XYZ file of C-alpha atoms in Angstrom:
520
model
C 48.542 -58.234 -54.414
C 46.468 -59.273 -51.602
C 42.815 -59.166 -50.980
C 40.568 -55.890 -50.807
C 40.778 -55.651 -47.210
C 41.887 -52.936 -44.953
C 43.964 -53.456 -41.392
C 40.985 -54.789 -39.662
C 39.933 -56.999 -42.110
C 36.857 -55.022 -43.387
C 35.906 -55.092 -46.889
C 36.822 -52.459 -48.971
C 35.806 -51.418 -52.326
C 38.641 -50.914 -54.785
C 41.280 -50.862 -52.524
C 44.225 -53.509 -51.368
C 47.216 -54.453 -49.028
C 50.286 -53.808 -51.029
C 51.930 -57.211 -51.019
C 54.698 -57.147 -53.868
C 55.968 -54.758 -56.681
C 57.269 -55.425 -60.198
C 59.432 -53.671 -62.045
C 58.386 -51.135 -63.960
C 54.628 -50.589 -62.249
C 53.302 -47.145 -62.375
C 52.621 -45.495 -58.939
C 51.203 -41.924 -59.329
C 51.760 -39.164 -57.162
C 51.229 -35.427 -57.139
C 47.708 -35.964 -58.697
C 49.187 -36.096 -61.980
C 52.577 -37.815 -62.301
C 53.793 -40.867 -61.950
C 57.230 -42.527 -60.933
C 58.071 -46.098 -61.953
C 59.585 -48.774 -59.831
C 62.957 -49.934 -60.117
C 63.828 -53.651 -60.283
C 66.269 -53.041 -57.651
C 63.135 -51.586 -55.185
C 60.995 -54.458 -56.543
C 63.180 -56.873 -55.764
C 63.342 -56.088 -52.069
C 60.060 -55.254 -51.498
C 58.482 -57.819 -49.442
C 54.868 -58.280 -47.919
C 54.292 -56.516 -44.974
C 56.535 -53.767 -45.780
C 55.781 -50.253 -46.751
C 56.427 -48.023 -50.224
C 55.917 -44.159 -49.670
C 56.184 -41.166 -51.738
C 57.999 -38.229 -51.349
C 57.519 -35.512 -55.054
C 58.660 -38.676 -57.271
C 60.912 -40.597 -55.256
C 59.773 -44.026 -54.002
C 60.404 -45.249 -50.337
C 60.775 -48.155 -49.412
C 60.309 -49.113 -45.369
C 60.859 -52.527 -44.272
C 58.243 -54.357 -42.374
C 61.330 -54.576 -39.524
C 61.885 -50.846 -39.312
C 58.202 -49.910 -39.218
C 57.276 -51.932 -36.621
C 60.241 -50.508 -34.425
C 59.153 -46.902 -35.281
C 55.404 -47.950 -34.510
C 56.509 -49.167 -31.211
C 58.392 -46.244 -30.178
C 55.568 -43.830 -31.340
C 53.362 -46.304 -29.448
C 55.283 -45.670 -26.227
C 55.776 -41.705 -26.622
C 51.589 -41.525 -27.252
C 51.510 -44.366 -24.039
C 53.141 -41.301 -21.809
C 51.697 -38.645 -23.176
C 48.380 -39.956 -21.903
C 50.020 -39.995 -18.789
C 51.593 -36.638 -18.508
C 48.563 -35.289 -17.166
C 49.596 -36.661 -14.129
C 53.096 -35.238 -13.782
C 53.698 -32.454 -11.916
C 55.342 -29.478 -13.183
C 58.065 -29.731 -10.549
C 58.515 -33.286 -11.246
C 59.716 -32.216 -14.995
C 62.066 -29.846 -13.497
C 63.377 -32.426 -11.312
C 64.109 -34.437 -14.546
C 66.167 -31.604 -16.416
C 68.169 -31.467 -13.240
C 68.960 -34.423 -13.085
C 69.425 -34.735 -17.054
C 72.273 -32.015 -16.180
C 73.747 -33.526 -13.593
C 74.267 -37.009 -15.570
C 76.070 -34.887 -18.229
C 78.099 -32.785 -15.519
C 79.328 -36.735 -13.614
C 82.332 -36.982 -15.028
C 82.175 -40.946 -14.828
C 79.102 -40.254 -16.982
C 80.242 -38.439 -19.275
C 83.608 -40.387 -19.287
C 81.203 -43.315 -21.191
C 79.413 -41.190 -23.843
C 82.932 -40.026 -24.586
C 83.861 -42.984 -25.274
C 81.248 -43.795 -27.074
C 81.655 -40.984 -29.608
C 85.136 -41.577 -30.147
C 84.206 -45.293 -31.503
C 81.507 -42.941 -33.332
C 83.937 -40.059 -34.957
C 86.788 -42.980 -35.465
C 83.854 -44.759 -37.989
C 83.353 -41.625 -39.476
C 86.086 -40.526 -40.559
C 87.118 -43.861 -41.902
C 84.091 -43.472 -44.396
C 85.269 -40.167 -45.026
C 82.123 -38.688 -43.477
C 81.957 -35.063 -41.999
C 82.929 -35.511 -38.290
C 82.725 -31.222 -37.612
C 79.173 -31.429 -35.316
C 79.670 -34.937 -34.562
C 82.487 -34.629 -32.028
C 81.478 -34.162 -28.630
C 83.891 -31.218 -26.485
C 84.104 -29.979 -23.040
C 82.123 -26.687 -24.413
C 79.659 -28.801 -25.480
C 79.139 -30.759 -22.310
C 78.890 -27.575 -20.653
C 76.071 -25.882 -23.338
C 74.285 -28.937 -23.004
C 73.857 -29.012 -18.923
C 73.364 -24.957 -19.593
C 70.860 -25.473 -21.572
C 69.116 -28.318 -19.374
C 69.474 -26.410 -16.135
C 67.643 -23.366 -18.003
C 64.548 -25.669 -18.788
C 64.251 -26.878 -14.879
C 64.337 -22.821 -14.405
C 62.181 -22.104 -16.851
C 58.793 -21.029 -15.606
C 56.022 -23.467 -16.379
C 53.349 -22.668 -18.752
C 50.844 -25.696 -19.030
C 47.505 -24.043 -17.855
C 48.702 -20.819 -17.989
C 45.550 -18.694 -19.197
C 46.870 -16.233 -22.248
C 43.625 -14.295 -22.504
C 39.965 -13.744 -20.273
C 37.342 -12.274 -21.966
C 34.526 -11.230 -19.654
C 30.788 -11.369 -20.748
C 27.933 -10.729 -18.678
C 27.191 -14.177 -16.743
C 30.398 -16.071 -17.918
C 33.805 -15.692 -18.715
C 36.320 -17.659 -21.787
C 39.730 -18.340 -21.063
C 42.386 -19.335 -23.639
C 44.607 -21.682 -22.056
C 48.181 -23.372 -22.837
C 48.134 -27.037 -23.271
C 50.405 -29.890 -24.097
C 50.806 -30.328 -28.317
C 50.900 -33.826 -27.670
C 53.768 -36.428 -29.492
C 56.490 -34.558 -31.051
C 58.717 -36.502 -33.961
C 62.662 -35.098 -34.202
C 64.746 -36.144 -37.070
C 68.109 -34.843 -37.101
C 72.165 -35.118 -38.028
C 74.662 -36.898 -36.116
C 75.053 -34.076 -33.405
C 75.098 -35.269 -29.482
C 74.139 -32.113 -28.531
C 70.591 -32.208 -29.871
C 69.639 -34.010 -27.055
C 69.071 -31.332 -24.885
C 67.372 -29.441 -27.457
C 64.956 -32.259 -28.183
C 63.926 -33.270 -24.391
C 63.001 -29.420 -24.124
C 59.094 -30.064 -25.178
C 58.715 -32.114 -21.904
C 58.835 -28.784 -20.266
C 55.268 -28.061 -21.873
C 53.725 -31.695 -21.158
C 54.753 -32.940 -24.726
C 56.617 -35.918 -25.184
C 59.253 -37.300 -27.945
C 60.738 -39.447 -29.901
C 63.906 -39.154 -31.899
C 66.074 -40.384 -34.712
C 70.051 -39.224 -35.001
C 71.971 -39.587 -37.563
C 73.555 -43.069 -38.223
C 77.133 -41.813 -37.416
C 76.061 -40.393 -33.899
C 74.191 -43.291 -32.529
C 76.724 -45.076 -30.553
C 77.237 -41.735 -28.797
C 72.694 -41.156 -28.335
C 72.421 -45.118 -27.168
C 75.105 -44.041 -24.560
C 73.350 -40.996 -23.788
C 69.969 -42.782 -23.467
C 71.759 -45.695 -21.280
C 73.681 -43.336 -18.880
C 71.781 -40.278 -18.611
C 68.200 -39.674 -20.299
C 66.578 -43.056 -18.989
C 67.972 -42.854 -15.456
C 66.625 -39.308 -15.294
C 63.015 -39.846 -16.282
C 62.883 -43.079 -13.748
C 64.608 -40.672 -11.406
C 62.130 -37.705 -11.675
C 59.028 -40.437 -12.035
C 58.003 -39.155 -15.714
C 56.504 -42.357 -17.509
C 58.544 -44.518 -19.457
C 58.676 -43.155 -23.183
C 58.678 -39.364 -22.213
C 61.570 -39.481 -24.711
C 62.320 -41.889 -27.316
C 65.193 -43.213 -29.468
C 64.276 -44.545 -32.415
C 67.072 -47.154 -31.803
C 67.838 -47.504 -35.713
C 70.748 -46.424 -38.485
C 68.400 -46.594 -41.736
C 66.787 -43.495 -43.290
C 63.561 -45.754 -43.474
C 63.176 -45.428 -39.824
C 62.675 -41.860 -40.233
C 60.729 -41.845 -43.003
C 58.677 -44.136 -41.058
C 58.556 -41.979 -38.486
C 57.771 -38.764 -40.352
C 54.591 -40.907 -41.826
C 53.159 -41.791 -38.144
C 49.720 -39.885 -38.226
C 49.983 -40.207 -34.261
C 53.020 -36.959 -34.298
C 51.287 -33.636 -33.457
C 54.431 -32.171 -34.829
C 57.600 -33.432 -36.826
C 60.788 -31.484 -36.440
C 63.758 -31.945 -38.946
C 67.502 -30.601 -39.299
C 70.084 -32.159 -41.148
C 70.697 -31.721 -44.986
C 68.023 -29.585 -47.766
C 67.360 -32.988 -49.510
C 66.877 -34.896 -46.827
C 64.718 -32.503 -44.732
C 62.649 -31.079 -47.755
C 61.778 -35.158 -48.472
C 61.102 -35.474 -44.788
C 58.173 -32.830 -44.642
C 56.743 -34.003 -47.891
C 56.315 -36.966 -46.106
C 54.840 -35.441 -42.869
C 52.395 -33.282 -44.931
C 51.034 -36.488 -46.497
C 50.081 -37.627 -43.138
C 48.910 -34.727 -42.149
C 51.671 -33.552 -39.420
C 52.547 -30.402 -39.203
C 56.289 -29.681 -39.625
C 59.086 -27.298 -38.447
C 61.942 -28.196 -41.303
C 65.476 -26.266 -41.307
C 67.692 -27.645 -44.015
C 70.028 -25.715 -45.965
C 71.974 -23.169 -43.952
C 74.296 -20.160 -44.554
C 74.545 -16.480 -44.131
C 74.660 -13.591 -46.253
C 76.187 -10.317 -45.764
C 75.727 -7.199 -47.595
C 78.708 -4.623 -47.058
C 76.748 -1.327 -48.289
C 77.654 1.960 -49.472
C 77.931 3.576 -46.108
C 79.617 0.250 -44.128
C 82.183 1.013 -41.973
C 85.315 -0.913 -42.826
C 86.461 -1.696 -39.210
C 82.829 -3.128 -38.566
C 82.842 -5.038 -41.811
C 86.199 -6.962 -41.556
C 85.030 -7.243 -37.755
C 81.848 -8.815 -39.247
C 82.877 -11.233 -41.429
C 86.269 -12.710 -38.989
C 83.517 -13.161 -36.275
C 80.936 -15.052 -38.791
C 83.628 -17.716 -39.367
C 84.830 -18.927 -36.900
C 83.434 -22.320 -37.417
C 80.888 -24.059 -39.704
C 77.020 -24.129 -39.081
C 74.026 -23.252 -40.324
C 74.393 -19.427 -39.371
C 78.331 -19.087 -40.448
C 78.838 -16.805 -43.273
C 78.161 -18.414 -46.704
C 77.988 -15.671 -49.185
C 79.260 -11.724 -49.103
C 77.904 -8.766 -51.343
C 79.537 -5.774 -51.632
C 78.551 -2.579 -53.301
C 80.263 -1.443 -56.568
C 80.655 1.830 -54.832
C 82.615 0.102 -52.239
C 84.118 -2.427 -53.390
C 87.739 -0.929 -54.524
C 87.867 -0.076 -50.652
C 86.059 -3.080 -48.668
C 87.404 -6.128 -51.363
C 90.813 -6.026 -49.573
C 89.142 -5.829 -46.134
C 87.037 -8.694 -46.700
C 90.180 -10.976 -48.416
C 91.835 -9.473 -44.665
C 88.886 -11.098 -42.736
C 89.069 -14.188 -44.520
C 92.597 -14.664 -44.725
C 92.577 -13.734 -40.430
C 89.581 -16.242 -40.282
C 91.814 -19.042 -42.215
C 94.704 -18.528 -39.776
C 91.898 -19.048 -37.296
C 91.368 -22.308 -38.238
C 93.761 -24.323 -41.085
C 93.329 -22.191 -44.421
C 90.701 -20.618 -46.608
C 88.918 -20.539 -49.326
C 87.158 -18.193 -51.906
C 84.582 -18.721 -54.771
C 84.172 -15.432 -56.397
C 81.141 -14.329 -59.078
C 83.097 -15.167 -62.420
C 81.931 -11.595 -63.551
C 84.045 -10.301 -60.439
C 87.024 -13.027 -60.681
C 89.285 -10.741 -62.496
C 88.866 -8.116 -59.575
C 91.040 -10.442 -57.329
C 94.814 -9.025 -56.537
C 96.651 -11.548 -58.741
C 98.161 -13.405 -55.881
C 94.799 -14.847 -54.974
C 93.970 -15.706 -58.729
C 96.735 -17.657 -58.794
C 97.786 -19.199 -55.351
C 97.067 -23.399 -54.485
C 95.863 -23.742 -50.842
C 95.706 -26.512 -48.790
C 91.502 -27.433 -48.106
C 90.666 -29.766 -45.146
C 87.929 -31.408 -46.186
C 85.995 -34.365 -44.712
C 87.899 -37.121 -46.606
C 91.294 -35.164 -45.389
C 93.746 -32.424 -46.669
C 93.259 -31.246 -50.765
C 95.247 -29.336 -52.474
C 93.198 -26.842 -54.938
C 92.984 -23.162 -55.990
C 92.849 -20.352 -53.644
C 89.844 -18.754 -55.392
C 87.658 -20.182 -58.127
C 84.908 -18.232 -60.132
C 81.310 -19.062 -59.065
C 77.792 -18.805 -61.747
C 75.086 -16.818 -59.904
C 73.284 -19.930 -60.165
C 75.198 -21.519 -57.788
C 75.313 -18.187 -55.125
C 72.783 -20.654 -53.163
C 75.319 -23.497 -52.506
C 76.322 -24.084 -48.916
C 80.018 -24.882 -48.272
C 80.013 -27.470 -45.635
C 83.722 -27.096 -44.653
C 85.441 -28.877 -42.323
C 88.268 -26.798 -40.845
C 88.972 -24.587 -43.927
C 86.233 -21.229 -43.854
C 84.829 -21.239 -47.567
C 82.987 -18.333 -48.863
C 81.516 -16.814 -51.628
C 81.610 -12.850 -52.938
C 79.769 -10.864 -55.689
C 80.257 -7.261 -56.000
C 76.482 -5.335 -56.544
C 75.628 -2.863 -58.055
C 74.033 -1.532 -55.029
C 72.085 -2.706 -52.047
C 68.954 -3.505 -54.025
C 70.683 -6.111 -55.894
C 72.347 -7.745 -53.556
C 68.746 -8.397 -52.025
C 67.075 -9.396 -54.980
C 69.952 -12.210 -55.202
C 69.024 -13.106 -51.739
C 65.496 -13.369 -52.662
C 66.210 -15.614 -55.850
C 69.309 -17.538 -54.695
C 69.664 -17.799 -50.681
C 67.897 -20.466 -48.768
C 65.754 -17.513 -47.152
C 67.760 -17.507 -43.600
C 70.168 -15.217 -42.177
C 70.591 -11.409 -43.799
C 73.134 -9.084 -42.071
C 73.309 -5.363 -43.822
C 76.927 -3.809 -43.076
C 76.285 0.325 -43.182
C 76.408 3.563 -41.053
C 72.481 4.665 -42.809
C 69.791 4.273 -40.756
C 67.784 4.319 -43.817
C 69.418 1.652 -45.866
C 68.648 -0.489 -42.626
C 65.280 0.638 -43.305
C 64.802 -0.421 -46.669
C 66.731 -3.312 -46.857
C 64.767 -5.124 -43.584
C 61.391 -4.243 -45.608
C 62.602 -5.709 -48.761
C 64.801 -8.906 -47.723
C 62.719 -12.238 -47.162
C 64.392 -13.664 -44.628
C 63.461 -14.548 -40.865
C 66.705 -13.660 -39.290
C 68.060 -9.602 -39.960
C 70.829 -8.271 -38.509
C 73.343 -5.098 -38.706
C 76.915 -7.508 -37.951
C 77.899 -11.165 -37.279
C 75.352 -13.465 -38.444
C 76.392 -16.257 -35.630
C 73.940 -14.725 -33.251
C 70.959 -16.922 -35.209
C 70.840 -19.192 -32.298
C 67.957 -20.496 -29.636
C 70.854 -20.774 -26.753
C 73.137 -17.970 -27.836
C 70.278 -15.026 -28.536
C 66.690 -15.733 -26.667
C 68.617 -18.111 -23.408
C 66.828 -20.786 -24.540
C 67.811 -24.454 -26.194
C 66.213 -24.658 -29.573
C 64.577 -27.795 -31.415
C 65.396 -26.029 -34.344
C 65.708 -22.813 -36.650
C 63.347 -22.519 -39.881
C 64.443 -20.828 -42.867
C 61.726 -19.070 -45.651
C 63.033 -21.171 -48.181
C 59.798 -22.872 -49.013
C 57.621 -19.958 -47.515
C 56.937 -17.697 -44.578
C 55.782 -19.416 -41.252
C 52.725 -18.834 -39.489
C 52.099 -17.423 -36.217
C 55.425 -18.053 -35.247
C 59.071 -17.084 -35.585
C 61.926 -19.046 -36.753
C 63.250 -20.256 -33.962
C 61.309 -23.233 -32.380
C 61.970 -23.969 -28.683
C 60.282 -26.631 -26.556
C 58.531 -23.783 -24.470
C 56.636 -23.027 -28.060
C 55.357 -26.489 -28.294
C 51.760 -25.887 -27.294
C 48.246 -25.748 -28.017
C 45.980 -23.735 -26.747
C 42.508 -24.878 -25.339
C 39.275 -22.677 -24.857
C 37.745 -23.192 -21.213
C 34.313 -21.478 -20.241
C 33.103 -20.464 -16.379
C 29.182 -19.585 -16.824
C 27.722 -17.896 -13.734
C 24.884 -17.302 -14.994
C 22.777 -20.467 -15.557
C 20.547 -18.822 -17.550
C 22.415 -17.949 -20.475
C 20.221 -18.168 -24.038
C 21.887 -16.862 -27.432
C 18.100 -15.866 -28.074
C 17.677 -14.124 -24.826
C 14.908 -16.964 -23.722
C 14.132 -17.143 -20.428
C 14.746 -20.551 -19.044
C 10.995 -22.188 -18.739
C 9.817 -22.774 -14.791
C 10.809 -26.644 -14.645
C 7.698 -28.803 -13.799
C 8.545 -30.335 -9.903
């Protein structure tokens, strides 16, 4: 252990730089647990670097990978300052030009390439490659959604309220956030999502997943940086954190200098994230575990069910159906439509597969208790069962297929219980009630904790697809209700707002004095 000094060399009473750890040493946490070091963490813990906690798990960040994230928050805070400057039609002169790198076809000819190399790695480590893989529809979402920031109207200084007094006037006005920190998964496409807080005055900087960076660095190289020099924004308007280890973002997520940290990717991952955040005081927007339910109630209308359900699988992400409840009444009727939907959904793609409640298993036509189906899953073809029985407990899972849809079903005993599952098992995201009764609607919208309620498909939980604007990310109620806001976080919701006063009257006393006759 070093002396008792603090980073500028001040004394300091009872505490120390961290230099070393041993195995075995205590480190509390939560106010009243502790976690013990490994000799594995102790081993590579050197001086200078960092240990952080995160509800019991230690964290270690190399000196090397904090001082990269400290100078790429250093630059994004460096630009901030300077955003001030920038005119509004200067950052729409950037997302135009952002678009039009993506739309040059020699452009986009090298970031193809460049995720190829990426998806090519990927799959030889038997990693997921279903977001990673960049597409002509994705090209063309991302220079959508790009082209709809430069349209978007701007909103820094734009007064929200006036409230006028007798001799002055208060207006509340919108203002920059400030730095925003993004962590998310290997998907290219988050790019134009993340750059979307410049529209407000913010700026950013971002860590991708390890199996996407090839494809970011060319994305940074070829497009992003030659648009903000184009469109004269100041260098580190948008940052890559230029690293593949999950210590970069934990860094990151610990930087005191973020006004916000945003994180999608995996539950684990995200939930340790915002620990982290909180503990530094950041705010956070967090969206981890994913997956729709659908409740086929006693007055659902088969034709919009099985409609429902084909149209909520067509591929796998966080809003794609995950789990489907269907009423006792209902169920001799809507269990065949829903195998239908599946089984259409399956020749959709390459297959399907069920997990059934294992009080419901038996309620299966026999041909789907017994058949073997071919899975694709992210380390390549499986053969397994068609159906398997599924605990309640486990009614929270997400199934992260590849190209076979995988879904769950438990038959309620009414509408009520399929909610109170929802509320006990579901990550607290998408809902979707399938019936003809206004009043079931009703109830089930006042009793379901979610932030995203529909009446059909549950792919319409999207920033692009249902408000027209690129999202930095979608919040579930898994850990609690958010405030003041809904759960869909664009970059034209990045903002503070700032009070600003215009007194006319110079004479103004919260006591009613008069001012006294000032002596000449």
């Amino acid at each position: 252990m070093g002396s008792a000094v603090d980073d500028g060399g001040t004394s300091m009473r009872g505490a120390a730089r961290l230099e070393a750890l041993s195995p075995g040493q205590p480190i509390p946490f939560g106010g009243d647990r502790v976690a013990y070091v490994t000799p594995e963490l102790a081993a590579a813990f050197k001086a200078g670097d960092r240990l952080l906690t995160a509800d019991g798990a230690l964290l270690h960040v190399p000196a090397a990978e904090h001082a990269l994230v400290e100078a790429a928050v250093g630059r994004a805070a460096t630009a901030f300052a300077r955003m001030g400057e920038v005119t509004d039609s200067a950052i729409s002169a950037f997302f135009e030009a952002f678009a039009a790198r993506f739309a040059d076809d020699a452009v986009w000819a090298g970031i193809a390439e460049a995720n190829v190399r990426d998806v090519d790695a990927a799959r030889a480590r038997g990693r997921s490659t279903t977001r990673l893989q960049v597409s002509e529809t994705m090209r063309a979402d991302m220079v959508a959604g790009l082209r709809a920031w430069a349209g978007a109207p701007a909103s820094r200084g734009r007064v929200l309220e006036r409230i006028e007094h007798a001799g002055w006037t208060v207006e509340q006005v919108v203002a920059p956030l400030g730095v925003l920190g993004f962590v998310f998964e290997g998907r290219p496409n988050v790019f134009a999502d993340a750059t979307g807080v410049i529209r407000t005055g913010n700026t950013v900087v971002f860590r991708i997943g390890s199996d996407a960076l090839g494809t970011a660095r060319a994305i940074v190289a070829l497009a992003l940086e030659p648009a903000l020099a184009d469109a004269g924004l100041p260098e580190g308007a948008a940052v890559l954190v230029d690293s593949a280890a999950h210590a970069a973002g934990w860094a990151m997520f610990a930087d005191s200098r973020l006004s916000l940290a945003v994180a999608r990717g995996s539950g684990p991952a995200v939930a340790q994230l915002g620990a982290i955040a909180r503990q530094a005081g950041t705010p956070v927007s967090l969206h981890g575990t994913g997956g729709a339910w659908m409740v086929a109630g006693e007055a659902a209308d088969a034709e919009r069910f099985y409609a429902a359900a084909y149209h909520s699988l067509d591929r796998k992400v966080c809003n794609t159906l995950n789990v489907c409840c269907i009423v006792e009444a209902r169920a001799d009727a809507l269990v065949p439509v829903f195998l239908q939907a599946l089984t259409a959904a399956g020749e959709r793609r390459k297959g399907c597969k069920l997990h059934v409640a294992e009080k419901d298993f038996d309620r299966l036509p026999s041909a789907w208790r017994t058949a073997r189906a071919t899975v694709v899953r992210a380390e390549g073809p499986r053969e397994e069962a068609l159906a398997e029985p599924l605990a309640d407990a486990d009614l929270g899972r997400e199934w992260e297929w590849e190209e076979t849809p995988e879904v769950s079903l438990r038959i309620v005993r009414d509408e009520a219980e399929a909610v109170a599952l929802f509320n006990r098992y579901s990550p607290h995201f998408v809902a979707t009630l399938i019936s003809e009764d206004a009043e079931a609607h009703r109830r089930f919208f006042a009793a379901v904790d979610a932030p995203f309620v529909g009446d059909g498909f549950t792919r319409w939980v999207d920033g692009q697809y249902a408000l027209n604007r690129p999202e930095l990310g979608l919040s579930n109620w898994e850990h609690g209700r958010l405030f003041a806001r809904a759960g869909v976080l664009a970059g034209d919701g990045v903002f503070t707002v700032r009070s600003r006063v215009a007194q006319a009257d110079p004479h103004l006393d919260r006591a009613g004095a008069p001012t006294p006759q000032r002596q000449p």
